[in-house]
Tab-separated table of C-alpha atoms in Angstrom:
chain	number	residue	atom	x	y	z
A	1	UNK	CA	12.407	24.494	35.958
A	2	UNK	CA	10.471	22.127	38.315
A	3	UNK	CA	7.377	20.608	37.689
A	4	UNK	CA	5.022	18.019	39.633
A	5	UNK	CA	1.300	16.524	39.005
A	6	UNK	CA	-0.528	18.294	40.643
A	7	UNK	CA	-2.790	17.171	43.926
A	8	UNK	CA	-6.070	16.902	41.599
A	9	UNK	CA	-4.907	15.131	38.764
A	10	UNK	CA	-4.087	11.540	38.299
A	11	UNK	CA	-2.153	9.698	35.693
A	12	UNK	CA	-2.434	5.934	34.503
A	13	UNK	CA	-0.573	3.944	32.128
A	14	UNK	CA	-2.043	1.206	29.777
A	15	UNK	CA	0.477	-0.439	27.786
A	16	UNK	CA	0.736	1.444	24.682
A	17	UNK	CA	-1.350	4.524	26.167
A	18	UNK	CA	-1.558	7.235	28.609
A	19	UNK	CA	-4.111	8.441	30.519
A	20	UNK	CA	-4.478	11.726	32.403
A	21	UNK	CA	-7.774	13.119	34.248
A	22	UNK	CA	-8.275	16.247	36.524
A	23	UNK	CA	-10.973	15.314	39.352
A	24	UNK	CA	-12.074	18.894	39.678
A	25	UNK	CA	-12.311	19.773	35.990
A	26	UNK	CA	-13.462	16.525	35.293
A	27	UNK	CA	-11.192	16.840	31.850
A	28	UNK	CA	-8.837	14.082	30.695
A	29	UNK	CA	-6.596	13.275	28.093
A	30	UNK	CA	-5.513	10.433	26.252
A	31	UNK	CA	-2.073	10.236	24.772
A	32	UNK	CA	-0.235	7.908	22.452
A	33	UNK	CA	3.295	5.726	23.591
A	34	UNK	CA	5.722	9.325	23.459
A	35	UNK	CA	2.963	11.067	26.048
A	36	UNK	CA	2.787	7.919	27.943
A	37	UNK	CA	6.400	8.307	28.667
A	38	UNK	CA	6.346	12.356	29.633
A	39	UNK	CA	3.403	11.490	31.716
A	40	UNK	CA	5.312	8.457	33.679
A	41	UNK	CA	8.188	11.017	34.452
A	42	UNK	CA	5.408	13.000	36.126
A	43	UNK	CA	5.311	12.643	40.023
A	44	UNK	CA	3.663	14.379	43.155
A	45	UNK	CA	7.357	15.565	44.098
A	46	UNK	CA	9.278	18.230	41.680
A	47	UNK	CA	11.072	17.109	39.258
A	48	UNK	CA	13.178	19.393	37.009
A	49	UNK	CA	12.518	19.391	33.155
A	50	UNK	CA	16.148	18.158	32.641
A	51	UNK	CA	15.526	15.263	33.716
A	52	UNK	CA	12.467	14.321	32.422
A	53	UNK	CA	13.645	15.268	28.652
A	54	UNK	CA	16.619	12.909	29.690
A	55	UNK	CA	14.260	9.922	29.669
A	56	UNK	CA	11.996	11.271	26.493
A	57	UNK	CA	12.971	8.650	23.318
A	58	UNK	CA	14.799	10.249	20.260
A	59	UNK	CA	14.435	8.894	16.982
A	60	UNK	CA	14.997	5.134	16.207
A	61	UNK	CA	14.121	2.839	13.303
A	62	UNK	CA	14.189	-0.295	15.804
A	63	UNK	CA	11.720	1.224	17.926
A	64	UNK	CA	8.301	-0.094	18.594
A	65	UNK	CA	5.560	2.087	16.736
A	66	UNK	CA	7.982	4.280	14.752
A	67	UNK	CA	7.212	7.215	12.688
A	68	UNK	CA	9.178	8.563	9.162
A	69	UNK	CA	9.873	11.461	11.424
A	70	UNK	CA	11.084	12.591	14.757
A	71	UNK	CA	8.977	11.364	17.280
A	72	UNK	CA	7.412	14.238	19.451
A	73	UNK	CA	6.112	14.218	23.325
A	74	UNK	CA	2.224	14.349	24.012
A	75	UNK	CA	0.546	13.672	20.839
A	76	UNK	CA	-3.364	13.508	21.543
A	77	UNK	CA	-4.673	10.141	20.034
A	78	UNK	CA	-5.310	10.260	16.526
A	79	UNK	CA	-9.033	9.064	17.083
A	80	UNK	CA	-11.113	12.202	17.279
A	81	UNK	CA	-13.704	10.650	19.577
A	82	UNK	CA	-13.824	11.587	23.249
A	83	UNK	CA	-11.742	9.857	25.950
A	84	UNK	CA	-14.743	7.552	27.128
A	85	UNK	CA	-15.488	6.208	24.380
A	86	UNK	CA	-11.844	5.652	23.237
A	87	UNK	CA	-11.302	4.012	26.499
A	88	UNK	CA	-14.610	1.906	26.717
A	89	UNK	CA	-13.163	0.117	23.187
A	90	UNK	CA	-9.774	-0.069	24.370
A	91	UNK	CA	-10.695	-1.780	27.837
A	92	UNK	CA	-13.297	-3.901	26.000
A	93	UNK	CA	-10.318	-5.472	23.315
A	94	UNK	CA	-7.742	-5.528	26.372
A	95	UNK	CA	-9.552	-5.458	30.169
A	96	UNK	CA	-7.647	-3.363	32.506
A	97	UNK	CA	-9.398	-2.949	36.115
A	98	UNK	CA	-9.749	0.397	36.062
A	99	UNK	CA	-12.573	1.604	38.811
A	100	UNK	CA	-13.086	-1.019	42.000
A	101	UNK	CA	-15.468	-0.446	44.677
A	102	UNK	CA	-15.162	-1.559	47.895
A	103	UNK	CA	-18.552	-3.116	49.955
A	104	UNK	CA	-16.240	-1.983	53.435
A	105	UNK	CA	-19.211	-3.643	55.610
A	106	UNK	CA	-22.602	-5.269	54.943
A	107	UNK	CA	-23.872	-3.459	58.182
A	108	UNK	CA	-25.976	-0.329	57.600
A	109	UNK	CA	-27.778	1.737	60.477
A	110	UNK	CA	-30.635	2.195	57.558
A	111	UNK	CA	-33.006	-0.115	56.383
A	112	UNK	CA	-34.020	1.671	53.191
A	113	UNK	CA	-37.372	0.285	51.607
A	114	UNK	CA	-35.909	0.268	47.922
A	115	UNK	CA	-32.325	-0.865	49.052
A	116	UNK	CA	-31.224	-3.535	46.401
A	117	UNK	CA	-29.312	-5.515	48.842
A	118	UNK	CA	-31.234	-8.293	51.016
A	119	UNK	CA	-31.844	-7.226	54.425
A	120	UNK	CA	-31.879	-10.841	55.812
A	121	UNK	CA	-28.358	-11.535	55.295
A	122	UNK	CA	-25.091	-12.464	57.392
A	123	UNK	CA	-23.346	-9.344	58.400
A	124	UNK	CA	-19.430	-8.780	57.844
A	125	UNK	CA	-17.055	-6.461	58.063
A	126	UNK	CA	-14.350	-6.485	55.432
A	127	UNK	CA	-11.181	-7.375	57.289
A	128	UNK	CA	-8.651	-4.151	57.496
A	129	UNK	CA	-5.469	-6.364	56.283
A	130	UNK	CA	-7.929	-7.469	53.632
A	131	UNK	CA	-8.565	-4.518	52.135
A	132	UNK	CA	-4.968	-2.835	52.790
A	133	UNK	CA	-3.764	-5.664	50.955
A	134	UNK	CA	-6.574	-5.251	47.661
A	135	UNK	CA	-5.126	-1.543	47.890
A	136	UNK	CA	-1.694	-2.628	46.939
A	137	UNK	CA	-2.948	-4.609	44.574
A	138	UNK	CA	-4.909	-2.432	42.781
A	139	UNK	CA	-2.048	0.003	42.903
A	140	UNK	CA	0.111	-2.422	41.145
A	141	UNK	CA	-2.413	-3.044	38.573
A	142	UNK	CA	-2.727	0.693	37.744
A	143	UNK	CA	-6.288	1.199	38.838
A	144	UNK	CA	-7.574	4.763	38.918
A	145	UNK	CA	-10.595	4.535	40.825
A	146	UNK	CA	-11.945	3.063	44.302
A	147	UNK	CA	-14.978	3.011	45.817
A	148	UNK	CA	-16.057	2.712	49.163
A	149	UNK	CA	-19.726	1.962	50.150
A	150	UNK	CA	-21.383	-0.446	52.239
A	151	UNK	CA	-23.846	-1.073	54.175
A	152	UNK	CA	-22.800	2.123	55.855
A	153	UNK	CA	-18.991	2.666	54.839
A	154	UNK	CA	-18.891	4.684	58.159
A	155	UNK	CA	-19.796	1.459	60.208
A	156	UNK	CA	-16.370	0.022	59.411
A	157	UNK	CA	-14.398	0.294	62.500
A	158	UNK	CA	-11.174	1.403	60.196
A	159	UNK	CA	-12.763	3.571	57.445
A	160	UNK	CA	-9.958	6.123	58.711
A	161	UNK	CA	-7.208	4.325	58.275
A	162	UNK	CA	-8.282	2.615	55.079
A	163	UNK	CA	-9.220	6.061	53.380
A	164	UNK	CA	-5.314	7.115	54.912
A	165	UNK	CA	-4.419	3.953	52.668
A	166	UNK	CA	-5.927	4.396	49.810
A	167	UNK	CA	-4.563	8.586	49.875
A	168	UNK	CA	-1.203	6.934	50.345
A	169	UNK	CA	-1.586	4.841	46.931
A	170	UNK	CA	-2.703	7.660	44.872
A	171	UNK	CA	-5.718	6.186	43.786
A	172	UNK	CA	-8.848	8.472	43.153
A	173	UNK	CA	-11.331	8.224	46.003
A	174	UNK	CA	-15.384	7.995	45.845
A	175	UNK	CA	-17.621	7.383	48.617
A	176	UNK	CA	-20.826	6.739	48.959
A	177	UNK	CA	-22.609	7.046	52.173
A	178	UNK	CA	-26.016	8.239	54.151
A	179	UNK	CA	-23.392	10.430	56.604
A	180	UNK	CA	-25.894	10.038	59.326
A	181	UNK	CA	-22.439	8.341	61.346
A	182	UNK	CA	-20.019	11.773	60.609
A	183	UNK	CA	-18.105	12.451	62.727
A	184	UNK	CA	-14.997	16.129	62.754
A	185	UNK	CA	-12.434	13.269	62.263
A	186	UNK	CA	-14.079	11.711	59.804
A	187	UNK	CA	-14.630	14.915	57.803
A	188	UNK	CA	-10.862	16.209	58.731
A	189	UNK	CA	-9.722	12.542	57.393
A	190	UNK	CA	-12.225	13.124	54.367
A	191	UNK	CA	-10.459	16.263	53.524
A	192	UNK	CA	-7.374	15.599	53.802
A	193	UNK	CA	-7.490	12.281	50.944
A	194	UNK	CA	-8.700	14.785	48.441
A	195	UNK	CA	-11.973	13.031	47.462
A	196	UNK	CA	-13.757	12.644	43.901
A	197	UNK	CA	-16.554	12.805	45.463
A	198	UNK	CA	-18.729	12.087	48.717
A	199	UNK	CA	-22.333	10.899	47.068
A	200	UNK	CA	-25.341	10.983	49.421
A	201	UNK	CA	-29.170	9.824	49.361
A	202	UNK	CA	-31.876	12.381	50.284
A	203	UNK	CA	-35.421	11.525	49.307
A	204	UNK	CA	-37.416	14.262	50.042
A	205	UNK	CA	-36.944	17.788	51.703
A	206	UNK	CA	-39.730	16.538	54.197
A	207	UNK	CA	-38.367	14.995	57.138
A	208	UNK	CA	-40.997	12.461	57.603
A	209	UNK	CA	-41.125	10.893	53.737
A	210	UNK	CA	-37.299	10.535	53.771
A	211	UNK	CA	-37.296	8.567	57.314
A	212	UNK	CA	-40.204	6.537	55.851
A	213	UNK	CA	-38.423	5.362	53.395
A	214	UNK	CA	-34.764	4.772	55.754
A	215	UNK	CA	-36.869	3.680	58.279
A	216	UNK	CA	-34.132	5.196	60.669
A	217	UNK	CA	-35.846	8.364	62.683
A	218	UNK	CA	-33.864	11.855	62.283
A	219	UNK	CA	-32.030	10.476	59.297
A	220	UNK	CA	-32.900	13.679	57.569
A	221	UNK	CA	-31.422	16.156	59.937
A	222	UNK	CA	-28.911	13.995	59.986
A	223	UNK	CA	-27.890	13.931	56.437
A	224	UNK	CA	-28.761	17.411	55.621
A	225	UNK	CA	-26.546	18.528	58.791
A	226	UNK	CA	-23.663	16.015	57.276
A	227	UNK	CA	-23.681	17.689	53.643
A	228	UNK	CA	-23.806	21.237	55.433
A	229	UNK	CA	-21.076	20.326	57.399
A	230	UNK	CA	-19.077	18.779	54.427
A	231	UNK	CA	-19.650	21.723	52.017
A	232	UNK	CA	-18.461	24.126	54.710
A	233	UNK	CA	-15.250	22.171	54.938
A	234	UNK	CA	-15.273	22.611	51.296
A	235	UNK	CA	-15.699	18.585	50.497
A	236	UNK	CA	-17.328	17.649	46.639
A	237	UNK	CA	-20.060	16.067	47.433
A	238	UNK	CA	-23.651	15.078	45.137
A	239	UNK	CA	-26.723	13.888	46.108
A	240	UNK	CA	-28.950	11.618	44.516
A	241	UNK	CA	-32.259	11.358	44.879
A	242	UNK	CA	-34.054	8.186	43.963
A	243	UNK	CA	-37.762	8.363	43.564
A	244	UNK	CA	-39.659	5.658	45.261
A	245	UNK	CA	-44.230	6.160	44.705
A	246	UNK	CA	-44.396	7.780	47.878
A	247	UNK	CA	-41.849	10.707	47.432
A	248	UNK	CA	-41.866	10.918	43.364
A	249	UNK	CA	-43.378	14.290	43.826
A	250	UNK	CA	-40.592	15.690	46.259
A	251	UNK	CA	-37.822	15.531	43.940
A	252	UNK	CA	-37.738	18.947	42.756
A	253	UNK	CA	-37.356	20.594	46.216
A	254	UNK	CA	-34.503	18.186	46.984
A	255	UNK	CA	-32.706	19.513	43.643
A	256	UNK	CA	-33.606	22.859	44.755
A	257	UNK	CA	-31.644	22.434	47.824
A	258	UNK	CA	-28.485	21.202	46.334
A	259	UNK	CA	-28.514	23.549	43.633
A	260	UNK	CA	-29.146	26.830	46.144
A	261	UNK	CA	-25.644	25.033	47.569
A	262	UNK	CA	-23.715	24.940	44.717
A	263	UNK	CA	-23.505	20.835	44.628
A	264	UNK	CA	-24.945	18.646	41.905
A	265	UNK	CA	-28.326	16.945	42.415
A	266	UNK	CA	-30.261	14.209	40.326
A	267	UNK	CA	-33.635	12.230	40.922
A	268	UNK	CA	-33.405	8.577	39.610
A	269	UNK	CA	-36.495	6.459	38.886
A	270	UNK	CA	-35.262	3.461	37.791
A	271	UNK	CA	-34.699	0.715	40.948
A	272	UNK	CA	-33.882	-2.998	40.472
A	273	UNK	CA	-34.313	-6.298	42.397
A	274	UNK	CA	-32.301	-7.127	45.029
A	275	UNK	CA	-29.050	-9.028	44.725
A	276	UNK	CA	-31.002	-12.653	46.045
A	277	UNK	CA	-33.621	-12.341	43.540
A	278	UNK	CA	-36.011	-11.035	45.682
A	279	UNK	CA	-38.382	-8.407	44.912
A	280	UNK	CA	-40.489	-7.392	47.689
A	281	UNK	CA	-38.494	-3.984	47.402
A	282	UNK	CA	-40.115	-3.329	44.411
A	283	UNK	CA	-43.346	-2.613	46.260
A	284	UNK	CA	-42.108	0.767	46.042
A	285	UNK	CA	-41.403	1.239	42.301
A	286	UNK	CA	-42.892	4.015	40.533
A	287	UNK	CA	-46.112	2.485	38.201
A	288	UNK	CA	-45.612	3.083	34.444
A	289	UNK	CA	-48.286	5.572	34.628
A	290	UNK	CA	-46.512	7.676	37.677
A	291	UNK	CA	-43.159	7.164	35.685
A	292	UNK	CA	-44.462	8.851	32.924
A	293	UNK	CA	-46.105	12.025	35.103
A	294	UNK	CA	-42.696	12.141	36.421
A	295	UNK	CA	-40.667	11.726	33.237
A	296	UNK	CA	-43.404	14.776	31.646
A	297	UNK	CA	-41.904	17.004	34.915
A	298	UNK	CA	-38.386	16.621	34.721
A	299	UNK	CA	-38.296	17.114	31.334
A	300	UNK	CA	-40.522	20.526	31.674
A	301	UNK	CA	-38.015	21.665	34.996
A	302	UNK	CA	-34.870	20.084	35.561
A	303	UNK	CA	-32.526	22.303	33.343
A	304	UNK	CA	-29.676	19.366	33.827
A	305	UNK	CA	-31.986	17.008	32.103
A	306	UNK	CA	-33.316	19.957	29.366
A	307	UNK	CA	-29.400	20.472	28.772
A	308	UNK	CA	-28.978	16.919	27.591
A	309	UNK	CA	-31.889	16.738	25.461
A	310	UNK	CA	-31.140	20.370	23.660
A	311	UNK	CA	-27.827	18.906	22.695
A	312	UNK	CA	-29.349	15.682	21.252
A	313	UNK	CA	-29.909	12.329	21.486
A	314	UNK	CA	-29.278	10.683	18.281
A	315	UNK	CA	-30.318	6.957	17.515
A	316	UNK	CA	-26.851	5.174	16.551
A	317	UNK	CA	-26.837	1.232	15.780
A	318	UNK	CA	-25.526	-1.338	18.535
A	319	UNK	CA	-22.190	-2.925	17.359
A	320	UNK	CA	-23.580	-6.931	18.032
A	321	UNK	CA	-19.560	-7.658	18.648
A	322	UNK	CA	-19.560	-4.924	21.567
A	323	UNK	CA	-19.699	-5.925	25.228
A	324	UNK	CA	-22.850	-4.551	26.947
A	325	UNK	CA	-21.510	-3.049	29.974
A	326	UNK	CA	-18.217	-2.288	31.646
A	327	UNK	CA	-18.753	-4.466	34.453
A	328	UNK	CA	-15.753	-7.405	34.143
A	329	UNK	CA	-13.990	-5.525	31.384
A	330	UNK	CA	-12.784	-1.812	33.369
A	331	UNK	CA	-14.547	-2.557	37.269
A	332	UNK	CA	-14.662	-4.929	39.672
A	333	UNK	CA	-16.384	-5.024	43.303
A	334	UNK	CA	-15.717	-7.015	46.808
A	335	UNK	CA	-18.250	-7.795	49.121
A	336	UNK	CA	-17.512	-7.734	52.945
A	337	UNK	CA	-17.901	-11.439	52.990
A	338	UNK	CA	-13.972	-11.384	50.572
A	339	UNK	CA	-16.712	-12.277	47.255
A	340	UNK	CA	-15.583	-10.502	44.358
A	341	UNK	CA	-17.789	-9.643	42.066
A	342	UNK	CA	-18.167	-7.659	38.060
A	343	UNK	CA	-19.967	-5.103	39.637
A	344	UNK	CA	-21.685	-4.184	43.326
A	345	UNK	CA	-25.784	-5.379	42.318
A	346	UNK	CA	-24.286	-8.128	40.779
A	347	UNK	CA	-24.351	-10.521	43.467
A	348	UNK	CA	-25.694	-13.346	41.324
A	349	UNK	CA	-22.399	-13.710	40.098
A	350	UNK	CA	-19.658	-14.460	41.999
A	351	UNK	CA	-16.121	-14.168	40.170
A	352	UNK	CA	-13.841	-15.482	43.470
A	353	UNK	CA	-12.886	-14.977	46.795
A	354	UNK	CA	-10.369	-12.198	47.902
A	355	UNK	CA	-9.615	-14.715	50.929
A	356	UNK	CA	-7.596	-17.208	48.990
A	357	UNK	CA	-7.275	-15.669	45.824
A	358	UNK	CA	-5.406	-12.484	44.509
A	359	UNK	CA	-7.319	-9.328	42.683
A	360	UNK	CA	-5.226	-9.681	39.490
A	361	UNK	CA	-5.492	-14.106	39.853
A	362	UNK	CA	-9.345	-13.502	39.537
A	363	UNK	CA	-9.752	-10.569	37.075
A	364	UNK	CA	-7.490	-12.495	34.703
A	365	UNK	CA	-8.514	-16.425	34.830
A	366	UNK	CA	-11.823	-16.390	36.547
A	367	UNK	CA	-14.050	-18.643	34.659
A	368	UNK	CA	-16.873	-16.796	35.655
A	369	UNK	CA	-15.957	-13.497	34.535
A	370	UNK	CA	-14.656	-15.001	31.051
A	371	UNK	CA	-17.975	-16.171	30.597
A	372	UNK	CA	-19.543	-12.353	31.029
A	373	UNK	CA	-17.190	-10.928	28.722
A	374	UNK	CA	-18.353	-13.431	26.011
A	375	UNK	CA	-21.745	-11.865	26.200
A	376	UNK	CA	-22.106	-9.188	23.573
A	377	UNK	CA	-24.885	-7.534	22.689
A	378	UNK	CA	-25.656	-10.055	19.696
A	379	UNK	CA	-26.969	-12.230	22.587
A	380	UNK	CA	-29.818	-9.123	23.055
A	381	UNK	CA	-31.445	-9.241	19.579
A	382	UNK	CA	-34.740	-7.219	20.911
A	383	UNK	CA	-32.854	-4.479	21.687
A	384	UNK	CA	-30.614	-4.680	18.606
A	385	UNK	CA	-33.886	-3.902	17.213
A	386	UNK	CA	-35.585	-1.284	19.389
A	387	UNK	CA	-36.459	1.860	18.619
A	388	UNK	CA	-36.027	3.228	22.214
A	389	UNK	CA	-32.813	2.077	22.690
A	390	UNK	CA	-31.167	5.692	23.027
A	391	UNK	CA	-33.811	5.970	25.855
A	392	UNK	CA	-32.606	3.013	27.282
A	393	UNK	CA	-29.878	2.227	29.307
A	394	UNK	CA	-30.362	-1.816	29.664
A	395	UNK	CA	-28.819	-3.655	32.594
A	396	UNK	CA	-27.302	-7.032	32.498
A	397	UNK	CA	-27.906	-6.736	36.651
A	398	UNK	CA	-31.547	-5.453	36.759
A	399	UNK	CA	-32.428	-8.310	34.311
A	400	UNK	CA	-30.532	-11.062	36.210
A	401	UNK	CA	-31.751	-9.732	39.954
A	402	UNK	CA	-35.496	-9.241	38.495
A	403	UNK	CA	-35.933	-12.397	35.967
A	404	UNK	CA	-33.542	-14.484	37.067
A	405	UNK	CA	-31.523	-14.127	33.639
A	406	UNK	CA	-29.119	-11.544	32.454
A	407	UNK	CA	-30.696	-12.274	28.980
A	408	UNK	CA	-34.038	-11.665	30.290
A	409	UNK	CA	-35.145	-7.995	29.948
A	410	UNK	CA	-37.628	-7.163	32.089
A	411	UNK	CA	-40.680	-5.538	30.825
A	412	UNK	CA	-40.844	-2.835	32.748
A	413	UNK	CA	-37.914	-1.021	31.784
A	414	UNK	CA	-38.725	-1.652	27.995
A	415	UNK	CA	-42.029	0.418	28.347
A	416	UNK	CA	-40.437	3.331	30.621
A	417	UNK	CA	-37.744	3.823	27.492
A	418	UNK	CA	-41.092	4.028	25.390
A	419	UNK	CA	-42.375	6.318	27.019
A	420	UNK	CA	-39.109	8.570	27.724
A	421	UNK	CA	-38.514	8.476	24.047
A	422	UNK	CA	-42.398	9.680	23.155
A	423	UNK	CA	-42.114	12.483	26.009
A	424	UNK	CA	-38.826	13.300	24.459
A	425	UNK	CA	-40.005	14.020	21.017
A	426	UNK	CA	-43.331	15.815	22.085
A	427	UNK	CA	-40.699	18.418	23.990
A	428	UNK	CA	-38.396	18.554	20.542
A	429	UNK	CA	-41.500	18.854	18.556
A	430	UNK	CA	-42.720	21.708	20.814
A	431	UNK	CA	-39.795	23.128	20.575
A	432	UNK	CA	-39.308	23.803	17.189
């Protein structure tokens, strides 16, 4: 018998572990050293079963980890907690660079009101050999996960070729892009490396509000022809839809749209700084008071939201010896200007430079990032403390972009969790 992995899964290897997700499913598996070494015989070319028993380990008293019995292929962990969480603690004890994203230009033929990055800034375009060569690298290290965004990922003059690249490594492929630029060879290219995902912005189902806030006239048609297109040629894609104080009411006809198209939608209301500590784009931040009429309607219609809330959100007590985010300990970002950094707001905090140093150089001796993944959340006693903290989904970024500090949180998202968590339990309460 022959057997391959197939086109929509993807298998990584962490030392003593092994790692299996389907993109389409969206289900994964962990497995402990004996499934690590069936899933390494796996391969996207037939292999028969002879010869992948061959390499499976028989019994030994010298081997590493050994049982009192026969040791048997693809044993699930023994931790009956789901594979994020498993994963989050095992990356967080031992870093592994598992999701990278890829700033391909700082060019973008949008000007978005809210946009987090500065809009007087030096504009680059990642260099081709550059990011080939990160690629490798990444492949070497066993990364899962790229991203490519931008600026306007479409700007790059090579996104083609570097998509073709990162197909060839068999790394799983997100992009995230206003598709205002698509083009049939872009889609054709598109389908053929097997996406994750294609996420896209649309702000409001009226044309006028959504090139307000792009500032780029016949965005809209542009975008909603680009996801037609896409969906036709049977590409995932999302769209998000981030609520700004003069489209916080549109939201629901934009999720109304992608879910009359079979595609997944979602309205987002939080918005940070941007990465130079400037915060002019804040200007167009829902108020507390419009936060909370808009918190009050999603919870009363979006049945995505309503789904998460009917299955619970139960209070549990930060560890104080846990890292805060996975930003330095699982991902990593490049700029277009070669600046690495933990994660792609985090611009405050440069780790390196991919044009004289190497991916795996930086992720493991860059003083910089040993310094982030010191901070645990003992170094947050407020929220340690707070009662809202399930609401809550505190950002070492937003604080550092908005106050100036990644210690410092900022006030504003503090009372928003307040009042998602009172909303929340009026709806349980009125539900019985």
């Amino acid at each position: 018998m022959l057997v391959c992995l197939a086109k929509d899964s993807f298998v990584r290897i962490f030392e003593d572990i092994g790692y299996i997700v389907n993109k389409i499913t969206r289900q994964d598996r962990i497995y402990d050293i004996n499934g690590k070494i069936f899933l390494q015989q796996l391969t996207r070319k037939p292999k028969s079963t002879d010869k992948i028993s061959a390499k499976m380990p028989s019994f030994s008293y010298s081997m590493k980890n050994r049982k009192t019995a026969p040791l048997t292929a693809l044993n699930v962990s023994p931790d009956a907690q789901g594979t994020t969480e498993f994963l989050g603690r095992y990356f967080r004890n031992d870093p592994h660079l598992f999701a990278f994203q890829f700033e391909l230009t700082s060019r973008c033929n949008e000007q978005c009101r809210h946009c987090y990055l500065p809009g007087a800034r030096n504009f680059h375009d990642l260099e081709t050999d550059l990011v080939i060569s990160i690629l490798d690298q990444l492949r070497d290290m066993g990364t899962l996960k790229v991203t490519f965004s931008g600026g306007e990922c479409l700007l790059h003059p090579d996104f083609i070729p570097i998509l073709r690249h990162a197909r060839e490594n068999d790394l799983s492929i997100s992009i995230l892009s206003n598709i205002t630029l698509l083009t049939d060879k872009m889609i054709s290219a598109i389908k053929d490396a097997n996406i994750d995902f294609l996420q896209a912005s649309v702000y409001s189902m009226n044309p006028e509000e959504h090139d307000y806030i792009t500032r780029l006239p016949g965005s809209h048609a542009k975008t909603i022809a680009g996801l037609e297109r896409l969906i036709a040629a049977d590409v995932p894609v999302m769209i998000s839809c981030p609520t700004m104080r003069k489209t916080y009411s549109s939201y629901k006809a934009v999720l109304d749209w992608a879910y009359s198209h079979g595609i997944k939608g979602y309205t987002d209301y939080i918005m940070m700084a941007r990465t130079d500590g400037t915060t002019d784009n804040l200007e167009n931040r829902l108020t507390i008071s419009e936060t909370e009429e808009l918190l009050r309607d999603i919870i009363g219609y979006d049945i995505q939201y309503r789904t998460i809330l009917d299955a619970g959100i139960a209070p549990s007590p930060l560890n104080p010896d846990e890292h805060v985010c996975g930003a330095g300990i699982d991902m990593m970002c490049v700029a277009a200007n070669g600046e690495f950094y933990p994660c792609s707001g985090f611009q405050g905090w440069p780790l390196g430079n991919a044009h004289s140093q190497g991916v795996a150089d930086v992720w493991e001796n860059s003083e910089a990032l040993r310094e982030l993944r010191a901070v645990k959340w003992r170094d947050f006693p407020k929220c340690m403390e707070c009662g809202a903290k399930p609401y809550c989904s505190m950002c070492m970024v937003r604080n550092l972009n908005e106050t100036g500090s990644i210690f410092e949180v900022s006030k504003h998202f503090c009372d928003v969790a307040f009042i998602n968590k009172r909303l929340v339990e009026e709806y349980r309460k009125e539900q019985g």
